[in-house]
Coordinates of C-alpha atoms in Angstrom, one line a residue:
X1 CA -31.6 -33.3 12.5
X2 CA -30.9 -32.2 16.0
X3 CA -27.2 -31.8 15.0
X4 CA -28.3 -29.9 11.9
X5 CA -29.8 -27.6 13.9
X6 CA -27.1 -27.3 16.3
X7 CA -24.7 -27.0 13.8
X8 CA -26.9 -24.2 12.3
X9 CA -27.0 -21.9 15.8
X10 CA -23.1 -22.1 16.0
X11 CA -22.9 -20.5 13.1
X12 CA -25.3 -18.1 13.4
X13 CA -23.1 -17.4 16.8
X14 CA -20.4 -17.3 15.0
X15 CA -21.5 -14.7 11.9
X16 CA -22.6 -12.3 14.9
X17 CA -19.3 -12.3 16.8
X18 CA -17.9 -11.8 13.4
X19 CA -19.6 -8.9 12.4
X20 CA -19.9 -7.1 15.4
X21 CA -17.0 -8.2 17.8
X22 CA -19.0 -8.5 20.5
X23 CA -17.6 -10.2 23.5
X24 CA -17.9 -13.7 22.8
X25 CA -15.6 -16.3 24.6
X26 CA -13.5 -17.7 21.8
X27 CA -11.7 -21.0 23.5
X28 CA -9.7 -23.6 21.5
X29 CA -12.7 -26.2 21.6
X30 CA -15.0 -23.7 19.6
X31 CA -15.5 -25.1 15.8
X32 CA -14.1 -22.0 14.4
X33 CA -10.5 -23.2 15.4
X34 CA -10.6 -26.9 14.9
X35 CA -13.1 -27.6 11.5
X36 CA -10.4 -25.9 9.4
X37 CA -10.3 -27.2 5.8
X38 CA -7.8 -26.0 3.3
X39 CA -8.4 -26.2 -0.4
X40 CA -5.8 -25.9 -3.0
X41 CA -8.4 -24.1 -4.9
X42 CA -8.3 -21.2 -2.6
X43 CA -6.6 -17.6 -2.9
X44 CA -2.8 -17.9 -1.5
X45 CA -3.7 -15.5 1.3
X46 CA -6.8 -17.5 2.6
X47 CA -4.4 -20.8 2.5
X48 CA -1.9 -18.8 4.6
X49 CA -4.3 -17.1 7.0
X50 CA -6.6 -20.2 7.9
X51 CA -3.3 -22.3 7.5
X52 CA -2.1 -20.3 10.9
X53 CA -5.2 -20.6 12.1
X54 CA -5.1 -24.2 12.1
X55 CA -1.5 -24.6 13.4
X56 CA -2.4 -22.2 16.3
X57 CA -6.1 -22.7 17.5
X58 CA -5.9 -19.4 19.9
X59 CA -3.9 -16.0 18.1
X60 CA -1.6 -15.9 21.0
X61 CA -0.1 -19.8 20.3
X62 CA 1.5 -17.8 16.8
X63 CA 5.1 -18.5 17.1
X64 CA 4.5 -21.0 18.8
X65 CA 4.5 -18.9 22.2
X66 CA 3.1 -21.4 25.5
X67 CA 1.7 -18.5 27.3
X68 CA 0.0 -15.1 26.2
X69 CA 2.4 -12.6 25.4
X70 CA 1.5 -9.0 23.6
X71 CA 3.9 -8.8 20.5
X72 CA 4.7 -7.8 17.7
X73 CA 4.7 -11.0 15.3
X74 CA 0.9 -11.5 16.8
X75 CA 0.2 -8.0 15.9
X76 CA 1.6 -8.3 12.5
X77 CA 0.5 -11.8 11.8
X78 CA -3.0 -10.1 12.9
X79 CA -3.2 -7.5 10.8
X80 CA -2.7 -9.3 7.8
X81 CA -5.7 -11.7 8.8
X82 CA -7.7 -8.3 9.3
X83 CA -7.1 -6.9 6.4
X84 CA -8.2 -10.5 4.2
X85 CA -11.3 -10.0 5.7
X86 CA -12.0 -6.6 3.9
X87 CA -11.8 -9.0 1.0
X88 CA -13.1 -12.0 2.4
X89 CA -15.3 -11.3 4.7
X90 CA -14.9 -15.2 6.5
X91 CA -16.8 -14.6 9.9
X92 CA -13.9 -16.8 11.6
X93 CA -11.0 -14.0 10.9
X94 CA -12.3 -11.3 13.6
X95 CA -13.7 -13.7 15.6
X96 CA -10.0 -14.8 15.7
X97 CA -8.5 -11.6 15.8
X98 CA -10.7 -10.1 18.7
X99 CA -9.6 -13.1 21.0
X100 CA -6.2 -12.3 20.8
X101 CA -7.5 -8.6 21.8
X102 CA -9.8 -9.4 24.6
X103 CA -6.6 -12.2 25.7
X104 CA -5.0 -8.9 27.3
X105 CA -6.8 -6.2 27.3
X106 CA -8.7 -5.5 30.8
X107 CA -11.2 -3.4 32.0
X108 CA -9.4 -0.3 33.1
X109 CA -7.4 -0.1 29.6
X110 CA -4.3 -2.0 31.0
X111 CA -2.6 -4.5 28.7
X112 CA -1.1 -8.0 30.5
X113 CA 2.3 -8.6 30.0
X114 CA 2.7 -4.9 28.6
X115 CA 4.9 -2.6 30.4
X116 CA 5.1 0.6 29.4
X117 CA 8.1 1.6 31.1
X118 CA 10.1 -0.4 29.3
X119 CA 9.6 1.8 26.0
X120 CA 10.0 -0.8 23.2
X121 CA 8.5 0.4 20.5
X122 CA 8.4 -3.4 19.3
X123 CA 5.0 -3.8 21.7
X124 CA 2.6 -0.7 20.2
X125 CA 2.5 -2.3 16.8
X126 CA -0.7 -4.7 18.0
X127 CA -2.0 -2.0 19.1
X128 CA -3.5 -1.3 15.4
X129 CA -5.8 -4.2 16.1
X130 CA -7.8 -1.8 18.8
X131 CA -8.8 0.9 16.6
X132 CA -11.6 -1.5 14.7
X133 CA -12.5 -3.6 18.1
X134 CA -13.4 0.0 19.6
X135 CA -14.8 1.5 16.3
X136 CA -17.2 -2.0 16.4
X137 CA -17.9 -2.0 20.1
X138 CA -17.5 1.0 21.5
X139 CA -16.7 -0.4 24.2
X140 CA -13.9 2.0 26.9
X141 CA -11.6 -0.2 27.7
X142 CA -10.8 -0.7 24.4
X143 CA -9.9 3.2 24.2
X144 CA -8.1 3.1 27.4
X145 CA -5.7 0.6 25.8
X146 CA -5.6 2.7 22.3
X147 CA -4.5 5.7 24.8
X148 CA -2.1 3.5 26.8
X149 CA 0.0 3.0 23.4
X150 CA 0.1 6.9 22.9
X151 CA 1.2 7.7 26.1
X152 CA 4.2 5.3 25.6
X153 CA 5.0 7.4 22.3
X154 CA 4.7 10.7 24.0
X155 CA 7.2 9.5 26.8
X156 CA 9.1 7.1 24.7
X157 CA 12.8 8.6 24.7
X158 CA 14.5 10.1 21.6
X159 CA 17.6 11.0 19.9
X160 CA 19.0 14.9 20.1
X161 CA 17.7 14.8 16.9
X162 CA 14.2 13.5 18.0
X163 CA 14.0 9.7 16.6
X164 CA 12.3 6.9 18.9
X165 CA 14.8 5.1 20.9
X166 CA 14.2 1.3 19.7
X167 CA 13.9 0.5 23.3
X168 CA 14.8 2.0 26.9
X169 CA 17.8 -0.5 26.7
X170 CA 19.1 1.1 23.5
X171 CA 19.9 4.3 24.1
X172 CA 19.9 7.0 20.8
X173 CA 19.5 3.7 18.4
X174 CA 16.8 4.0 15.8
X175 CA 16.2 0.7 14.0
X176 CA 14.7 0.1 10.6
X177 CA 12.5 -2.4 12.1
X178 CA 10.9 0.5 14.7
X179 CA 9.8 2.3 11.7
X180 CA 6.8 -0.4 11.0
X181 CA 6.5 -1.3 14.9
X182 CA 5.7 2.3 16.0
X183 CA 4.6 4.5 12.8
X184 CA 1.6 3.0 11.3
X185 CA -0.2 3.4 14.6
X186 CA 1.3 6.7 15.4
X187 CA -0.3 7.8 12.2
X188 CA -4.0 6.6 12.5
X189 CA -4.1 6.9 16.3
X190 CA -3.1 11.2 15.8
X191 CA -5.5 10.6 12.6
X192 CA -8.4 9.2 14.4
X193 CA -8.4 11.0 17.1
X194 CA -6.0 14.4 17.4
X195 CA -7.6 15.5 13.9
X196 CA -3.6 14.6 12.3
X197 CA -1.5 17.1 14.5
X198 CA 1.1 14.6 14.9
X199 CA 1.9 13.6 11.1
X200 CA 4.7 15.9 11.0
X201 CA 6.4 14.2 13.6
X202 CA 5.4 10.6 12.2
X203 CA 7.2 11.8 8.9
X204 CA 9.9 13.2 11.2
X205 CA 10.6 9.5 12.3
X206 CA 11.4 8.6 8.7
X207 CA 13.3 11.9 7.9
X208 CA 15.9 11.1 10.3
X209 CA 16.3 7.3 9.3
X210 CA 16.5 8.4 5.3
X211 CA 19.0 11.1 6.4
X212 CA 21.3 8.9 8.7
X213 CA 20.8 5.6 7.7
X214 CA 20.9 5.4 3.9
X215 CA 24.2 4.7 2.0
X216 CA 24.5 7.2 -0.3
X217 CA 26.5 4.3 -2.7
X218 CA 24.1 1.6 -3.2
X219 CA 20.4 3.6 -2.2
X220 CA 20.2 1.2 0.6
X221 CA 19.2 1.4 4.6
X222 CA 21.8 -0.2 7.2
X223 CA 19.8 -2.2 9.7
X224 CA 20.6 0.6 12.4
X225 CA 21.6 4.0 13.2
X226 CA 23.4 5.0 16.7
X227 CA 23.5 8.8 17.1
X228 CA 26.0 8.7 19.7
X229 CA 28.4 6.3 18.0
X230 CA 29.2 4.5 20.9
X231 CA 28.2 0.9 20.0
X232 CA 30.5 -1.4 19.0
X233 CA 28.7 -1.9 16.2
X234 CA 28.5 1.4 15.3
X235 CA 30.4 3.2 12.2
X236 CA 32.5 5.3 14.2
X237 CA 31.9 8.4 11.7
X238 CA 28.8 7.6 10.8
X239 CA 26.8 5.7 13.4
X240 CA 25.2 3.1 11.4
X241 CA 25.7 -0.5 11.4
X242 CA 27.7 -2.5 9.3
X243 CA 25.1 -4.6 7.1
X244 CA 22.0 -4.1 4.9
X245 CA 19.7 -6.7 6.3
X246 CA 16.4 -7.9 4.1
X247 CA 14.0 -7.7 6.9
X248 CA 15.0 -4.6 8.0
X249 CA 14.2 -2.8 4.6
X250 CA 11.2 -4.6 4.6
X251 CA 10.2 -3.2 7.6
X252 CA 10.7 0.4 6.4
X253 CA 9.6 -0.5 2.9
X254 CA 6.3 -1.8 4.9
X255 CA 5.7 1.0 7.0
X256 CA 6.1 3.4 4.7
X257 CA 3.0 2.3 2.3
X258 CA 1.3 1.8 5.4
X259 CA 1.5 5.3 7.1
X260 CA 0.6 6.8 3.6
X261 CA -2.6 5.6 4.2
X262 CA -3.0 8.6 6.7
X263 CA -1.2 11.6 5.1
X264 CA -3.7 13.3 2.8
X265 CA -2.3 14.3 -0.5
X266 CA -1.8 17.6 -0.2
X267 CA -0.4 17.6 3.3
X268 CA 3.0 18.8 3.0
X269 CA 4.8 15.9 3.7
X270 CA 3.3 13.2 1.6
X271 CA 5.4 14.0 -1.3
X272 CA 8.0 13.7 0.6
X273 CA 7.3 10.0 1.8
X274 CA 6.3 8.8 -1.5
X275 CA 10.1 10.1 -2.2
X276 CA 11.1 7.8 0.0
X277 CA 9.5 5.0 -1.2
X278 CA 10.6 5.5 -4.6
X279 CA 14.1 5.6 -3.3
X280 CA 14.2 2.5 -1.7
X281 CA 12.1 0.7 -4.0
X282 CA 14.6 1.6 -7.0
X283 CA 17.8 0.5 -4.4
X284 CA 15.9 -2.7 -3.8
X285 CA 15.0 -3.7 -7.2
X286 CA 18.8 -3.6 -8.5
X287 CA 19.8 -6.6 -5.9
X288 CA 16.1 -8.9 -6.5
X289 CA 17.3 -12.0 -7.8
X290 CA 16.5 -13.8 -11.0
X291 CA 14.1 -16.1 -8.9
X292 CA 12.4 -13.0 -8.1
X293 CA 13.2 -13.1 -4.2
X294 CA 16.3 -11.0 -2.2
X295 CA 19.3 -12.7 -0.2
X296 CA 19.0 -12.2 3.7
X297 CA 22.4 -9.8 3.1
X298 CA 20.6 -8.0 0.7
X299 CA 23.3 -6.6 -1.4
X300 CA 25.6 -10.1 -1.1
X301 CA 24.4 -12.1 -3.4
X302 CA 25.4 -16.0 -3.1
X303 CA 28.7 -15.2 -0.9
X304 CA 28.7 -18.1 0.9
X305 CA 26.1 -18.7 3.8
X306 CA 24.1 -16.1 2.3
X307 CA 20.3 -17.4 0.7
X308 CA 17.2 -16.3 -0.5
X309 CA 15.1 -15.3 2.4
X310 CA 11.1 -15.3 2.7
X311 CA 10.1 -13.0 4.8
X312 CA 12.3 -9.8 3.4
X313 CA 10.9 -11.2 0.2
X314 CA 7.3 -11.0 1.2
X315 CA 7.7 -7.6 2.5
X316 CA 9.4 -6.6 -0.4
X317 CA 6.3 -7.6 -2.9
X318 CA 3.9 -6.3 -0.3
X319 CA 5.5 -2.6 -0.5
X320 CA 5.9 -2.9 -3.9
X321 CA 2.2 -4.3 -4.7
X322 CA 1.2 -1.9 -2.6
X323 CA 2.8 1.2 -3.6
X324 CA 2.3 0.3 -7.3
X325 CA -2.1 0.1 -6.5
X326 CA -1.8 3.0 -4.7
X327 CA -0.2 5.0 -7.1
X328 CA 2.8 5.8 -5.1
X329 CA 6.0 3.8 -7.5
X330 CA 5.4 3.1 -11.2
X331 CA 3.2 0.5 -12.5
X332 CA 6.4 -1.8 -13.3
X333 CA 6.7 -2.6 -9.4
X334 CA 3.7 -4.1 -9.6
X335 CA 5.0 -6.4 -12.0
X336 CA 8.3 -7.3 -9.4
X337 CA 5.6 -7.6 -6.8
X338 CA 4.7 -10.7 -9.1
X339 CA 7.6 -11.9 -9.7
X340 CA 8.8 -11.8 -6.2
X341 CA 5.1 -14.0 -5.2
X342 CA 6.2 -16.1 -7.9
X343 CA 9.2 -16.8 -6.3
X344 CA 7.5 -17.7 -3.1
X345 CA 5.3 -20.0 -4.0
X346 CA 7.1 -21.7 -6.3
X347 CA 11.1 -22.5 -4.1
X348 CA 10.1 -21.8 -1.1
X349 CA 6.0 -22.8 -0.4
X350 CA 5.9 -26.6 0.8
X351 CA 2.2 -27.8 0.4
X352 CA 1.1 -30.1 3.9
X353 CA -0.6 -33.1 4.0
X354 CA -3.7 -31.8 5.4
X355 CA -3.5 -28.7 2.7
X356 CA -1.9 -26.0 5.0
X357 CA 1.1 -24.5 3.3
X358 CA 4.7 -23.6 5.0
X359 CA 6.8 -21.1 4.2
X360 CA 10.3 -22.1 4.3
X361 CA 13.7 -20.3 5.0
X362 CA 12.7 -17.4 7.4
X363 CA 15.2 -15.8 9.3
X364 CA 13.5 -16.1 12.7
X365 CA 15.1 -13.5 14.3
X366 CA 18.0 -11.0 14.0
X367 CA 19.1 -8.0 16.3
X368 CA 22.0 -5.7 17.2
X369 CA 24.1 -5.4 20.6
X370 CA 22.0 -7.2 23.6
X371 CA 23.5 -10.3 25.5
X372 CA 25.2 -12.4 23.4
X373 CA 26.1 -9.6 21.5
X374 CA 25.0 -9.7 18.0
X375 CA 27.9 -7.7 16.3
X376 CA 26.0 -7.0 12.5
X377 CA 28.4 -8.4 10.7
X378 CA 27.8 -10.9 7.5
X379 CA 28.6 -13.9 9.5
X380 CA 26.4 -13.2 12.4
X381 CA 22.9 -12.4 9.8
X382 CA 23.5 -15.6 7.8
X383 CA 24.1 -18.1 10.8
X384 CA 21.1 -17.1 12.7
X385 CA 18.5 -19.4 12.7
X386 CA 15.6 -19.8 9.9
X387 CA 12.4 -20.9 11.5
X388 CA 9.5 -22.1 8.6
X389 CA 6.0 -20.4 8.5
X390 CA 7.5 -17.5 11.1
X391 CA 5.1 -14.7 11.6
X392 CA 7.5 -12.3 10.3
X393 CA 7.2 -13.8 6.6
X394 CA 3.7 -15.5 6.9
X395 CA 1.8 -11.8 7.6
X396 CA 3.9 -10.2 4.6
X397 CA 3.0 -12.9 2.4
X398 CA -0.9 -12.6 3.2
X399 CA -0.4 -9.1 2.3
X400 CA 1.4 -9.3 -0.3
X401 CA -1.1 -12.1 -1.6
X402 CA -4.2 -9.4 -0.9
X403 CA -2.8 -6.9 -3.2
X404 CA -1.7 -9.1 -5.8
X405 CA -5.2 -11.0 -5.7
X406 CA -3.4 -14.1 -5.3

């Protein structure tokens, strides 16, 4: 009886931190981390979320990092788990979420293992996880933290032409992949609280990727665009690398029907985003295999090294789900969206023995210039390393599984 009772008060506990994100300590001994069950029977997006969960009793362990670290695969990984709960409103998913939150953020605003002055844009995309922790709480510190982001985007250095740098050690380089790591907040940060004088300058982002970035043969988006044309890697006429890369399309696919969830309809450059989205939606549906997926090249087909990758694939069906529900591309991506889950979960989904699930052949990471130099050519993207269940496909597949109520 006693542990009846006990067992009832923790979850009581539990339902409050939920609901209200108050401060409660969330350690790796509590229940919520260490009771998971996973049933076959559940939606593919609860499997997914509470099979990370399981795998990585505090947020921060995602990726299997040893110490706290603010990044971008937690933020990601995050969101997805925060947007399930909109649907599935499990009391352990913000309890989750907000210790990953209160793992960094102190008092005064500051953010461990942040530093703004190195301006990567890769670090604000967590930053989406403060606006509902502050919007629950009220509580400063959290706005502090929302305003530390914002200062890094007013200061964060840009092209002639006015792009984000990627980061301070790429100079004039935008990257596809910045697109989703600073836009989406950019967007609801100037929405929420600058009454949306910014938008213009969010689309602006995307304006100058479409414009410099896109091939004008196959519809597509190279990886990365230098302005000054003086990396190696670098089209020497055109300033854009040499490969179209899954992941990076996914990005942009991804933040695009994300920031549209802050331009009003009649503002004046909502059309023109939705444009963009139809482009590279149509582009990206000519080269989606017959299994439903897309090959890590994207355009390459089964050259040799080349495979069908998971997490360009989940971003792919999450833009396209997406975009279809929200009215922004035709009904019949909604339909590839499918097809592409399909895919998924029936070549690439391993089922474990204690009912979590793995997503198999994830690139795990992929990048241009740096030490060793990563050259963008064909060779270098197919013999990088594929990592299962990484972050970068496991929170595009929870999304993608949300708005295919799967």
């Amino acid at each position: 009886m006693k542990n009846n009772k006990r067992q009832g008060y923790l979850a009581s506990v539990l339902l409050i931190c939920a609901m209200t994100f108050t401060s409660c300590k969330v350690t790796s001994q509590e229940p919520v981390k260490t009771d998971i069950v996973i049933s076959k029977d559940m939606k593919w997006c609860d499997r997914m979320a509470l099979t990370v969960m399981k795998r990585h009793p505090e947020a921060y362990m995602i990726d299997d990092a040893k110490t706290p670290k603010w990044d971008y695969v937690h933020g990601l990984v995050l969101h997805s788990i925060e947007e399930l709960y909109k649907q599935n409103p499990d009391p352990r998913y913000p309890v989750y979420i907000k210790g990953y939150v209160d793992s960094f953020v102190e008092n005064d605003g500051s953010i461990k293992t942040y530093d703004l002055d190195n301006y990567n844009i890769d670090m604000v995309v967590s930053g989406r996880l403060l606006f509902k922790v502050y919007e629950t709480t009220k509580e400063e510190k959290y706005l502090k933290a929302l305003q530390l982001l914002r200062k890094q985007l007013t200061e964060q250095p840009r092209t002639e032409s006015g792009g984000f740098w990627h980061k301070k050690i790429y100079p004039n380089q935008m990257w596809l992949d910045g697109l989703y790591m600073g836009e989406p907040f950019y967007a609801e940060y100037t929405t929420a609280f600058e009454n949306g004088k910014q938008l213009d300058d969010v689309a602006k982002q995307f304006e100058l990727i479409q414009k410099y970035a896109t091939d004008p043969k196959t519809g597509l988006l190279y990886h990365a665009w230098d302005e000054s044309k003086q990396m190696a890697w670098a089209n020497k006429e055109t300033g854009t690398s040499p490969n179209f890369w899954s992941r990076a399309l996914g990005w942009y696919a991804m933040a695009l029907v994300d920031v549209l969830d802050y331009f009003p309809k009649d503002h004046p450059k909502q059309k023109e985003l939705v444009g963009y989205l139809n482009n590279v939606s149509e582009a990206l549906a000519k080269y989606q295999d017959k299994s439903g997926l897309w090959y890590q090249v994207t355009d390459k087909g089964n050259k040799e090294g080349n495979y069908l990758e998971a997490s360009g694939s989940s971003m792919f069906a999450y833009a396209f789900a997406k975009g279809a529900n929200k009215g922004y591309l035709p009904s019949k991506y909604k339909k590839l969206a499918n097809k592409a889950f399909d895919g998924l979960t029936k070549q690439l989904i391993k089922v474990d023995a204690d009912g979590g699930i793995t997503l198999t052949q994830a690139c795990a990471v992929a990048g241009l210039g740096g030490k060793p130099y990563r050259d963008g050519s064909y060779e270098y993207y197919v013999k990088e390393r594929k990592k299962d269940n990484d972050p970068k496909a496991t929170g595009p597949f929870i999304l993608a599984a949300l708005e295919l109520n799967r």
